[in-house]
Short mmCIF file of C-alpha atoms in Angstrom, two decimals:
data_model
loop_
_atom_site.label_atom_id
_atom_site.label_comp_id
_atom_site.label_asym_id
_atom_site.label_seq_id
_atom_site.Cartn_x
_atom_site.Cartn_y
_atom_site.Cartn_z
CA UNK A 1 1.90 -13.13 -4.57
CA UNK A 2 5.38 -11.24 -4.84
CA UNK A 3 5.96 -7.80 -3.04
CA UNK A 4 8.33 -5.07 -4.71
CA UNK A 5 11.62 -6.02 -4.10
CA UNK A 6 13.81 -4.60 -1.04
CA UNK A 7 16.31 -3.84 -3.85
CA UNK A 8 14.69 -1.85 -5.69
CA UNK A 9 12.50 -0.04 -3.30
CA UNK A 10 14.41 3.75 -2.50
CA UNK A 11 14.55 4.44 1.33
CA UNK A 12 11.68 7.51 0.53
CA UNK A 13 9.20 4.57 -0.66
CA UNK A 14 10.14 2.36 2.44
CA UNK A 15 10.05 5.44 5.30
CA UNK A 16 6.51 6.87 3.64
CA UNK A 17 4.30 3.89 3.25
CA UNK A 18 3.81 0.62 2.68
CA UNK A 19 5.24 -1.90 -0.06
CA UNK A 20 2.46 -2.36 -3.17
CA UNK A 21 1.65 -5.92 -3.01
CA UNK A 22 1.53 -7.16 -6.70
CA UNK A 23 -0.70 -10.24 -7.51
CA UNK A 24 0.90 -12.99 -9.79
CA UNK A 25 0.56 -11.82 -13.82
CA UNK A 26 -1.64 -14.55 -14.77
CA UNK A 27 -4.66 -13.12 -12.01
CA UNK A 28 -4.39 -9.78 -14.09
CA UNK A 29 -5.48 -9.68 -17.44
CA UNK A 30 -3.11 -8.62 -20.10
CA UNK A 31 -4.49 -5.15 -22.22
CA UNK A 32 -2.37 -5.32 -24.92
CA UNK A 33 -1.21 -1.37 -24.14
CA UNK A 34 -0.23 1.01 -27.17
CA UNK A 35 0.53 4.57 -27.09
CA UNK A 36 -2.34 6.86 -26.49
CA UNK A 37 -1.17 9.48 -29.24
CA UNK A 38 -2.11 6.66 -31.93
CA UNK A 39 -5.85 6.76 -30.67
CA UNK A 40 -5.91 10.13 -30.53
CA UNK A 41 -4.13 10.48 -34.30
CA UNK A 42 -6.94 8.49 -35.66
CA UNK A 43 -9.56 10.21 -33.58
CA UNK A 44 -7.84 13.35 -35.00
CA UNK A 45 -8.64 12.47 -38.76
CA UNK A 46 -12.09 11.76 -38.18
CA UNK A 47 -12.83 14.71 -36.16
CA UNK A 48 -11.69 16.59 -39.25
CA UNK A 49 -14.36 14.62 -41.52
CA UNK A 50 -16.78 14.73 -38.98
CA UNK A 51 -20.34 17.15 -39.60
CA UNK A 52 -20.38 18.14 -35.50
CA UNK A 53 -16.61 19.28 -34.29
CA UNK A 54 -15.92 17.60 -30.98
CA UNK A 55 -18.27 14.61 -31.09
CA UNK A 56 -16.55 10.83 -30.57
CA UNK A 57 -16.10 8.58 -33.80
CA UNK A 58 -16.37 5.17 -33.41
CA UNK A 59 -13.05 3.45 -33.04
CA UNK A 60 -11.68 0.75 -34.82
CA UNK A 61 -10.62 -0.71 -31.42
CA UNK A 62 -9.48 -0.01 -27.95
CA UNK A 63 -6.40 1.67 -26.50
CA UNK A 64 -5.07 1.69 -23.02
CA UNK A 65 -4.83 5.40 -21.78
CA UNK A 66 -1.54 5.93 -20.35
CA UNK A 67 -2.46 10.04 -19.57
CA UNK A 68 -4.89 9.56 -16.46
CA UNK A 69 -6.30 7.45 -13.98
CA UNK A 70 -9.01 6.91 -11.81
CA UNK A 71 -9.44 6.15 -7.98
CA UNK A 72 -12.33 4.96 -6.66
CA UNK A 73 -14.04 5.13 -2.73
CA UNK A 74 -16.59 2.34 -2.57
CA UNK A 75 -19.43 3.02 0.03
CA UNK A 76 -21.48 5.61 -1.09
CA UNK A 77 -19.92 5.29 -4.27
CA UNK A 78 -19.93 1.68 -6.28
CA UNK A 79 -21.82 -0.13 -3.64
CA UNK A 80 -24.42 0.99 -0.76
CA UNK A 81 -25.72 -1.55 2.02
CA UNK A 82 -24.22 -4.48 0.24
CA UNK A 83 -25.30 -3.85 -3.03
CA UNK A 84 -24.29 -2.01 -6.34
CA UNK A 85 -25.60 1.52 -7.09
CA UNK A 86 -27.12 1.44 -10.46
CA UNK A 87 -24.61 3.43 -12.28
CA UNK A 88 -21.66 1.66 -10.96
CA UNK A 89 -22.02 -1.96 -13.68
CA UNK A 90 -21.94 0.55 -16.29
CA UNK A 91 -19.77 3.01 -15.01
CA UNK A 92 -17.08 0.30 -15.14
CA UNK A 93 -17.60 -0.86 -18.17
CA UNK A 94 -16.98 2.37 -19.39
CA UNK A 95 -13.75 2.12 -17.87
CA UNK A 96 -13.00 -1.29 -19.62
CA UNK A 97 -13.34 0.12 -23.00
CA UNK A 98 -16.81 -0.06 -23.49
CA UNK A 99 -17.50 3.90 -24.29
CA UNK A 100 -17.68 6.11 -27.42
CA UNK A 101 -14.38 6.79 -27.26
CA UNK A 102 -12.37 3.81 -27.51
CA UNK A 103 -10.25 4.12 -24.57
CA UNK A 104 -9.43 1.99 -21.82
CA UNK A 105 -8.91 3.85 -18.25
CA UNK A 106 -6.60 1.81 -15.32
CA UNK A 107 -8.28 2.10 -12.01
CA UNK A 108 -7.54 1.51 -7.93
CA UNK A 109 -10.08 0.69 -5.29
CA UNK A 110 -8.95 2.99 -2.19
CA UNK A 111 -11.40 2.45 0.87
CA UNK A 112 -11.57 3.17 4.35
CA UNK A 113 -13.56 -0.16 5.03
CA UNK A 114 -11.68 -3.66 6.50
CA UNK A 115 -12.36 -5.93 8.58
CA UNK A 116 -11.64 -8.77 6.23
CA UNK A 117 -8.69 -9.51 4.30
CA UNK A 118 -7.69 -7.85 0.46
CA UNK A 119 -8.26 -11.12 -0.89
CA UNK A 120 -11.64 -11.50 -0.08
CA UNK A 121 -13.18 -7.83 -0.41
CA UNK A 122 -11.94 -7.96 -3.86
CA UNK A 123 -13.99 -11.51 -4.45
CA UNK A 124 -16.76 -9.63 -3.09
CA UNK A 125 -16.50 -6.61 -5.14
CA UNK A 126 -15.59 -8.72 -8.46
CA UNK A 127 -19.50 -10.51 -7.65
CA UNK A 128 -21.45 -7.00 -6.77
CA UNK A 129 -19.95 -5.00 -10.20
CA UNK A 130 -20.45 -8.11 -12.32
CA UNK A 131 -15.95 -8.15 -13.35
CA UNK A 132 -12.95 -9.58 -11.97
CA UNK A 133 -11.25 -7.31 -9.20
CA UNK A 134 -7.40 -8.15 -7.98
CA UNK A 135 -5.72 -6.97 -4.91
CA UNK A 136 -3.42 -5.83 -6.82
CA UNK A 137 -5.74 -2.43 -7.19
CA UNK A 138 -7.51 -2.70 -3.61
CA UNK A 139 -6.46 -0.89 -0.61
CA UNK A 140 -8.07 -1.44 3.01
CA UNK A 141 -8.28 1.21 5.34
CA UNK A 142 -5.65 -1.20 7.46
CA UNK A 143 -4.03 -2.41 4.77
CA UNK A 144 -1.10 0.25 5.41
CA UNK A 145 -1.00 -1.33 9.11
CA UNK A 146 1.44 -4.42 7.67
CA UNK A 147 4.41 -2.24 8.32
CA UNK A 148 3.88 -2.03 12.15
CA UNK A 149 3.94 -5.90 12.40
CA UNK A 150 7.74 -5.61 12.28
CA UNK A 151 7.59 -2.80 15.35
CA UNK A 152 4.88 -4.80 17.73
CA UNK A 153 4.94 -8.12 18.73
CA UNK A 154 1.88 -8.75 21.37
CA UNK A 155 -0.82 -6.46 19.50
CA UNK A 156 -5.13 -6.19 20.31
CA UNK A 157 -7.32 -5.92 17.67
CA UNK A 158 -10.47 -4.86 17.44
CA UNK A 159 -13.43 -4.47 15.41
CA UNK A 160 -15.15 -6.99 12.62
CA UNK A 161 -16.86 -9.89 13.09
CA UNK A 162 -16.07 -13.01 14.91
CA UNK A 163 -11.98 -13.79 14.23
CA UNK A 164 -11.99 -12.17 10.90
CA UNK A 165 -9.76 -8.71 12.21
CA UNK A 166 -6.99 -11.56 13.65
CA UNK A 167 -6.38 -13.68 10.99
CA UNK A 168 -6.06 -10.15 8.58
CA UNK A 169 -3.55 -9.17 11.23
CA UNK A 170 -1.73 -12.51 11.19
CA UNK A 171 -1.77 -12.20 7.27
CA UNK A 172 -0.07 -9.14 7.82
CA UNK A 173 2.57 -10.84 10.40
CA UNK A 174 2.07 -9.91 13.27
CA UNK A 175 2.86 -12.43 15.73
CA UNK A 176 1.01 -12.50 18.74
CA UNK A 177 -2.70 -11.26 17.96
CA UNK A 178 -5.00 -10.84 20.90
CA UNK A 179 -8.76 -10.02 20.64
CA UNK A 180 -11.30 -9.08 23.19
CA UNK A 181 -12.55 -11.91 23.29
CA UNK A 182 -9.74 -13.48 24.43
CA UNK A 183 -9.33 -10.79 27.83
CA UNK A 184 -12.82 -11.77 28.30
CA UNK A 185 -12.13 -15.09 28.20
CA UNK A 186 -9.62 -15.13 30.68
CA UNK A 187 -11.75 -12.65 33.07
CA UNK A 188 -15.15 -12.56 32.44
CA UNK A 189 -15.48 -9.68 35.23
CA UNK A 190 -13.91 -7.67 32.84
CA UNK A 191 -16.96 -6.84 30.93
CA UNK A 192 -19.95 -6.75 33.23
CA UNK A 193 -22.43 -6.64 30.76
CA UNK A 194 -20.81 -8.67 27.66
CA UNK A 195 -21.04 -12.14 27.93
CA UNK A 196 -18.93 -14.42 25.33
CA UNK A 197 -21.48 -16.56 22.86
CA UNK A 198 -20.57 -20.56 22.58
CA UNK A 199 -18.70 -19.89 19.60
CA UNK A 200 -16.84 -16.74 20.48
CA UNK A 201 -15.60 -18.48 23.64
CA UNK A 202 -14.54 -21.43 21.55
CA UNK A 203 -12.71 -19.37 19.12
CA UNK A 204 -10.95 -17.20 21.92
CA UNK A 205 -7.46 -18.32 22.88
CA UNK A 206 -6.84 -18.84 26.47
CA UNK A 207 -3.69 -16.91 27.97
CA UNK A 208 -2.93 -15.14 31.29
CA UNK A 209 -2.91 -11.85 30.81
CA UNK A 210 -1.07 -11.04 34.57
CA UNK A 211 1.88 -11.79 32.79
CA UNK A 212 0.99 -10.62 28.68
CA UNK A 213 2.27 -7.43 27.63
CA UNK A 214 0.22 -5.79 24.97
CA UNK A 215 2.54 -3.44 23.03
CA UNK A 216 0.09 -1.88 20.55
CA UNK A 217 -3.92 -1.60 20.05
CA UNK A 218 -5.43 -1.41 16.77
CA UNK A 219 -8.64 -0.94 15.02
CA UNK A 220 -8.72 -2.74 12.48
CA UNK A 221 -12.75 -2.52 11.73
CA UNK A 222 -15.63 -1.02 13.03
CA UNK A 223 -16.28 -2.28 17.07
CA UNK A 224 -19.35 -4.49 17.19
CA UNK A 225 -19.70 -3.91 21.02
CA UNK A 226 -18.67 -0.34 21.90
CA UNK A 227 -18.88 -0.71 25.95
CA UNK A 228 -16.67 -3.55 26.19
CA UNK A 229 -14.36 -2.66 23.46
CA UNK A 230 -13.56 0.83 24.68
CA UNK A 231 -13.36 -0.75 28.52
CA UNK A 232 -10.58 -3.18 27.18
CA UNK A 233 -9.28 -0.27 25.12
CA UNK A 234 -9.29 1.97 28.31
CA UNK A 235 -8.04 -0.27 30.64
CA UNK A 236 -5.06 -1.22 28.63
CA UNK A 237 -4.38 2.89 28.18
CA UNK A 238 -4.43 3.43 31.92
CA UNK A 239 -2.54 0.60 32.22
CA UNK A 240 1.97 0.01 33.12
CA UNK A 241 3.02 -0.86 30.03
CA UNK A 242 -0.13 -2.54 28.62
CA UNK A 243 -0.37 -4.65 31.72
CA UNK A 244 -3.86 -5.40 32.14
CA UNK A 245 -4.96 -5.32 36.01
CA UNK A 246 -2.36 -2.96 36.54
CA UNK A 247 -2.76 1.03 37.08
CA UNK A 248 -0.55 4.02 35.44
CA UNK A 249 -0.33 6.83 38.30
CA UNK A 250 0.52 9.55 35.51
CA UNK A 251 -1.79 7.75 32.86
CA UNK A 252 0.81 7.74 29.95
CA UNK A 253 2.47 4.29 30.26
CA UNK A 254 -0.05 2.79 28.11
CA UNK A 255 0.30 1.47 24.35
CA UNK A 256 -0.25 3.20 21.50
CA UNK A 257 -3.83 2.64 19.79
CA UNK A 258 -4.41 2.89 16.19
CA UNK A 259 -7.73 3.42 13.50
CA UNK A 260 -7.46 1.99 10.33
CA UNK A 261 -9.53 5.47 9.21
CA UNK A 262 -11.14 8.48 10.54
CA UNK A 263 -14.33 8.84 9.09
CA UNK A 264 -17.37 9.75 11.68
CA UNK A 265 -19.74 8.82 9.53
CA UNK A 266 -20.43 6.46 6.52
CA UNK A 267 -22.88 5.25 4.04
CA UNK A 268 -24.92 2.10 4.39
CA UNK A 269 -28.06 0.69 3.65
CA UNK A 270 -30.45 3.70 5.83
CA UNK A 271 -31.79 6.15 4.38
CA UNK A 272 -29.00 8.27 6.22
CA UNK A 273 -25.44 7.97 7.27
CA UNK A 274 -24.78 5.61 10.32
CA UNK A 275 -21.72 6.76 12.48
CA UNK A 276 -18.42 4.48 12.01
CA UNK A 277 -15.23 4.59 13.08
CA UNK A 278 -13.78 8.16 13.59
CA UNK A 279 -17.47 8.60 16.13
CA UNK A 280 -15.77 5.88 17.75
CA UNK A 281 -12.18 7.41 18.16
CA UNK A 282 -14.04 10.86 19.21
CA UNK A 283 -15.89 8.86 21.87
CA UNK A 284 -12.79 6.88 23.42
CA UNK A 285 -10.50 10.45 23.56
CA UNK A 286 -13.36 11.73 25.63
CA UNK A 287 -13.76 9.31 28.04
CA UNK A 288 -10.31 8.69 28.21
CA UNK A 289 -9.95 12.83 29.47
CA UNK A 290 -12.96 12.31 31.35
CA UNK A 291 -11.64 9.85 33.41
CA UNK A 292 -8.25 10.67 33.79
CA UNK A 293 -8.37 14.47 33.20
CA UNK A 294 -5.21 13.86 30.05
CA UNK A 295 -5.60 14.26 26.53
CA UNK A 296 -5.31 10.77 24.35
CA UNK A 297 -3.21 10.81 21.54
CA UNK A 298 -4.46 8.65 18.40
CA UNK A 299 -3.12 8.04 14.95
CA UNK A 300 -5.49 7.43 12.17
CA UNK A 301 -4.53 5.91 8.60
CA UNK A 302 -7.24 5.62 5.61
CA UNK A 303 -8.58 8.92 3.75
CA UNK A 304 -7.57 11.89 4.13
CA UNK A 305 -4.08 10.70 5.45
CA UNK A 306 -1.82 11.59 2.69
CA UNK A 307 0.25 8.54 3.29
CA UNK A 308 -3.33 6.54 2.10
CA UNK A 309 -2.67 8.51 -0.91
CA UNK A 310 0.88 8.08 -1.46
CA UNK A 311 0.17 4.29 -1.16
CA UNK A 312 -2.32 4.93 -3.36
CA UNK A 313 0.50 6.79 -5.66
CA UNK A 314 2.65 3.86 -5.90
CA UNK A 315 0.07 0.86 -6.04
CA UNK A 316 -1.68 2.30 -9.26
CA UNK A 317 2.00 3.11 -10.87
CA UNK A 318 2.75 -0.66 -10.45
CA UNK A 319 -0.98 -1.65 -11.28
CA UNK A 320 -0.37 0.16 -14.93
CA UNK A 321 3.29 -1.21 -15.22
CA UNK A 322 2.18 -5.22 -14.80
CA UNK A 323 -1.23 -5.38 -16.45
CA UNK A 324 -1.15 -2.83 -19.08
CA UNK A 325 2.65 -1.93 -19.73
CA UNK A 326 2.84 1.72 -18.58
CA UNK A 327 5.86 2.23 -16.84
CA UNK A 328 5.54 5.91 -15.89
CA UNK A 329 2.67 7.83 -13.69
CA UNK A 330 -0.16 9.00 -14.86
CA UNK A 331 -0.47 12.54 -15.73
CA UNK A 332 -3.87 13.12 -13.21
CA UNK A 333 -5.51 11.07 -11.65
CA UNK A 334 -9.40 10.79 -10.86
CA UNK A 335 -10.72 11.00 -7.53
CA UNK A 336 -13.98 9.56 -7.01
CA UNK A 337 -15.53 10.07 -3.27
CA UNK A 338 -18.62 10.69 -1.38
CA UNK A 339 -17.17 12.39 1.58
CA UNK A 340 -16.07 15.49 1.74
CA UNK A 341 -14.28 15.26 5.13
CA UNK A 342 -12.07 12.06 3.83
CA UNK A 343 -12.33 11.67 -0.02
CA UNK A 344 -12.10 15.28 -1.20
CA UNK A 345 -9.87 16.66 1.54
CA UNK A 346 -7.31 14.27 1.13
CA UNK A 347 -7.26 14.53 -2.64
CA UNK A 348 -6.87 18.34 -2.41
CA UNK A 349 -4.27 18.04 -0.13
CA UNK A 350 -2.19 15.21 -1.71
CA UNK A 351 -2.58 17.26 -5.24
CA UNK A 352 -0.76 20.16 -3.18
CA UNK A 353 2.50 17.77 -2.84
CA UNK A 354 2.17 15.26 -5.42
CA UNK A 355 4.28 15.76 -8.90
CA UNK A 356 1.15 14.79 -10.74
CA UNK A 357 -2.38 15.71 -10.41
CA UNK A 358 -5.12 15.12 -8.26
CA UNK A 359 -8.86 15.64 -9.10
CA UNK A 360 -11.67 15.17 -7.40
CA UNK A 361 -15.18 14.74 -7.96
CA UNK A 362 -17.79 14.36 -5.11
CA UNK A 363 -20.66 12.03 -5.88
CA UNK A 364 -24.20 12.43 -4.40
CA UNK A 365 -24.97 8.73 -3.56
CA UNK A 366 -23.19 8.11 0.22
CA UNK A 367 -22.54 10.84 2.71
CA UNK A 368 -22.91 14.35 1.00
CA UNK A 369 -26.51 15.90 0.82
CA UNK A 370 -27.53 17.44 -2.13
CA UNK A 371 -28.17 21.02 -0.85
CA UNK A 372 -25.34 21.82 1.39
CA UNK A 373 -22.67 23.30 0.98
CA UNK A 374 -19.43 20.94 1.31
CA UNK A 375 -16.69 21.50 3.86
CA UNK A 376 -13.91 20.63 1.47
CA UNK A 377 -14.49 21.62 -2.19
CA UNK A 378 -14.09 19.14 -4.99
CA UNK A 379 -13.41 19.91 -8.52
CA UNK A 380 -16.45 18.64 -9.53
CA UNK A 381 -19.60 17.40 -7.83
CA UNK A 382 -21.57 14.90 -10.13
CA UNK A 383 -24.85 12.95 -9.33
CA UNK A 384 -23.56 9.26 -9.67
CA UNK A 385 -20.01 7.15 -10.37
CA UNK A 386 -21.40 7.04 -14.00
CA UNK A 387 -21.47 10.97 -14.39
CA UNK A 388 -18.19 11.19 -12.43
CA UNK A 389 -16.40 8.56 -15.31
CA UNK A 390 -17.63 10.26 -18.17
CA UNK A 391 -16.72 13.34 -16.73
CA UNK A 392 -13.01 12.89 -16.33
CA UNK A 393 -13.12 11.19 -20.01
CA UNK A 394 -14.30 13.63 -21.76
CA UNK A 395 -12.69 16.38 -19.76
CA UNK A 396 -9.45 14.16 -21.30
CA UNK A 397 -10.48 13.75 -24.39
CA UNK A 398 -11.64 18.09 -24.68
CA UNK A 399 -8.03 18.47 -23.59
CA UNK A 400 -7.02 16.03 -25.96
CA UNK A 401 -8.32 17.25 -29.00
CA UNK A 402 -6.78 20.94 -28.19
CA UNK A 403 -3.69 19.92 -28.10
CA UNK A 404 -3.95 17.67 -31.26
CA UNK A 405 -5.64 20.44 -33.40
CA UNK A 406 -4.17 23.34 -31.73
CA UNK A 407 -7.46 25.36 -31.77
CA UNK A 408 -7.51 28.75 -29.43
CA UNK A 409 -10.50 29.52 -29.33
CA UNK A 410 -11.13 26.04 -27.49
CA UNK A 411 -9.02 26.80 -24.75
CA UNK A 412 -12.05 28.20 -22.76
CA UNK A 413 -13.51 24.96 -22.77
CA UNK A 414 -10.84 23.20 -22.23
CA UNK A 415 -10.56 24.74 -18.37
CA UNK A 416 -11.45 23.17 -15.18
#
């Protein structure tokens, strides 16, 4: 894989978020791109002949959009407990051409979920919706965490199963990666109540941590074992100068901590939401003031962090440039969530500053309840990932057709 070069990166793309990691050409399959205006010419012609005004003809073949885009969250969305919605196998073929309309939609994968690397969530996702998926359109929650490997040296991580979160971390260079499992290693007191399994103790990496500095803690995934995770977490923030055994008397000489996303809740395989990672950043700034009577400062990236969405911004303009030849941004862009709180917010907010737009569409499959009244207002609210793709298509192809035939009395319609 090649990142975007130094050279040509401005110092806005470098001081806002991270560098789009491009996969080599030959994982992403050419399209064969043309300009959109010729599918729409033809479409144009036999509209005209048609009996019914507005209905698709059949096209001779497929055209690349280069006029919009579409984003997609994945839990609650595409996939719930592991497997695919229903909708989702056909809601992506849609995307690949395979619609009444003869157009072919670029997409991105934006989740809040990690705890394994790109690479492999794509390999997963490519097996559950049935297509090939390349991390060249698939962002992490911590995938925007690469940058700090430059700022912090000696780092904890936390969350995900057995060694998965370090080796993500080391793929992201940092350079000294420390788990939990590793302080418990070294002082099994440290943890009354956790004891390390044969393999986890094999796996740790024995240090002294009298005489390790840890510079930065981050979240990478959800915490398998709260108790001893937010003990580590809280002794290192009480700590001088991430010193463990040590004591801050004013209680701000500890590291910074990180969350690779916000969101309190999520949707898995129950029948209702299970709490994730922002319960677990709620719960640590409590205890933290409980204890030491000071409020914790945290940062958290993933949706609705508008710098998720102007990674998002650039990753999909490079996404269109190398595998279907569109070397300019889309003119809106599809946002396809289940949670108000982090998927609609943040695409409501990021339309505010972005130069192009940003529409979203709340599905009823993950986190929202049918019923109640959303926090954050999307631009539509659909029932499935199917409804919300045909939605933004023919929305573009309504708009289309107006502008192509220059009818009035269609503007109406035509409106949001």
């Amino acid at each position: 894989m090649r990142r975007l070069s130094s050279n040509k990166a401005s110092a806005e793309q470098l001081s806002k978020g991270p560098v789009v990691v491009v996969p080599p050409k030959h994982l992403m399959a050419p399209s064969g791109a043309n300009e959109v205006a010729q599918a729409f010419e033809a479409a144009r012609h036999e509209i005209e002949a048609a009996e019914i005004p507005g209905t698709p003809p059949t096209p001779p073949e497929t055209m690349v959009t280069d006029k919009y885009a579409y984003a997609f969250d994945i839990d609650g969305v595409l996939i719930r407990g592991g497997r695919p919605i229903p909708e989702a196998i056909e809601a992506m073929k849609w995307l690949n051409g395979q619609n009444p309309y003869g157009v072919k939609v670029p997409y991105i994968f934006v989740t809040n979920g990690g705890g394994k690397t790109e690479k492999e969530r794509c390999i997963q996702l490519s097996k559950q919706l049935e297509m090939e998926v390349s991390p060249g359109q698939f962002i992490c929650g911590h995938t925007p965490m690469r940058e700090m490997a430059e700022r912090y040296k000696t780092v904890l991580v936390v969350g995900g199963e057995g060694e998965k979160c370090r080796h993500v971390a080391e793929g992201y260079g940092f350079k000294d990666v420390v788990t939990p499992g590793d302080i418990i290693k070294d002082n099994q007191d440290t943890t009354p109540f956790r004891k390390l399994t044969k393999e986890e103790y094999e796996n740790s990496r024995a240090r002294n941590f009298a005489k390790v500095e840890i510079e930065a803690i981050f979240v990478f995934a959800d915490s398998r074992d709260w108790a001893s995770d937010q003990q580590i977490i809280l002794d290192l923030l009480m700590s001088k100068n991430g010193r463990l055994g040590t004591r801050s008397e004013t209680f701000d000489e500890g590291p910074p901590v990180f969350f690779s996303h916000n969101d309190v809740v999520w949707s898995a395989s129950h029948d209702l939401t299970r709490i994730g990672m922002g319960a677990l950043r709620v719960s640590l700034e409590a205890m933290f003031k409980a204890v030491t009577g000071k409020n914790l400062e945290t940062t958290a990236f993933g949706k609705p962090q508008i710098g998720t969405f102007q990674f998002a911004t650039r990753l999909l303009q490079q996404w269109r440039k190398d595998t279907h030849g569109i070397d300019s941004p889309p003119d809106t862009v599809y946002f396809v969530g289940d949670t108000p709180e982090s998927d609609i917010r943040g695409t409501n907010e990021y339309d505010q500053h972005s130069e192009n737009n940003w529409y979203s569409i709340l599905v009823k499959t993950g986190v929202f309840e049918a019923g109640t009244k959303p926090r954050f207002t999307p631009k539509a609210t659909v029932d499935t990932v199917l409804d919300a793709v045909k939605h933004g298509i023919e929305r573009e192809y309504r708009k289309a057709l107006k502008a192509s035939l220059d009818l009035p009395e269609l503007a109406h319609a035509i409106e949001e």
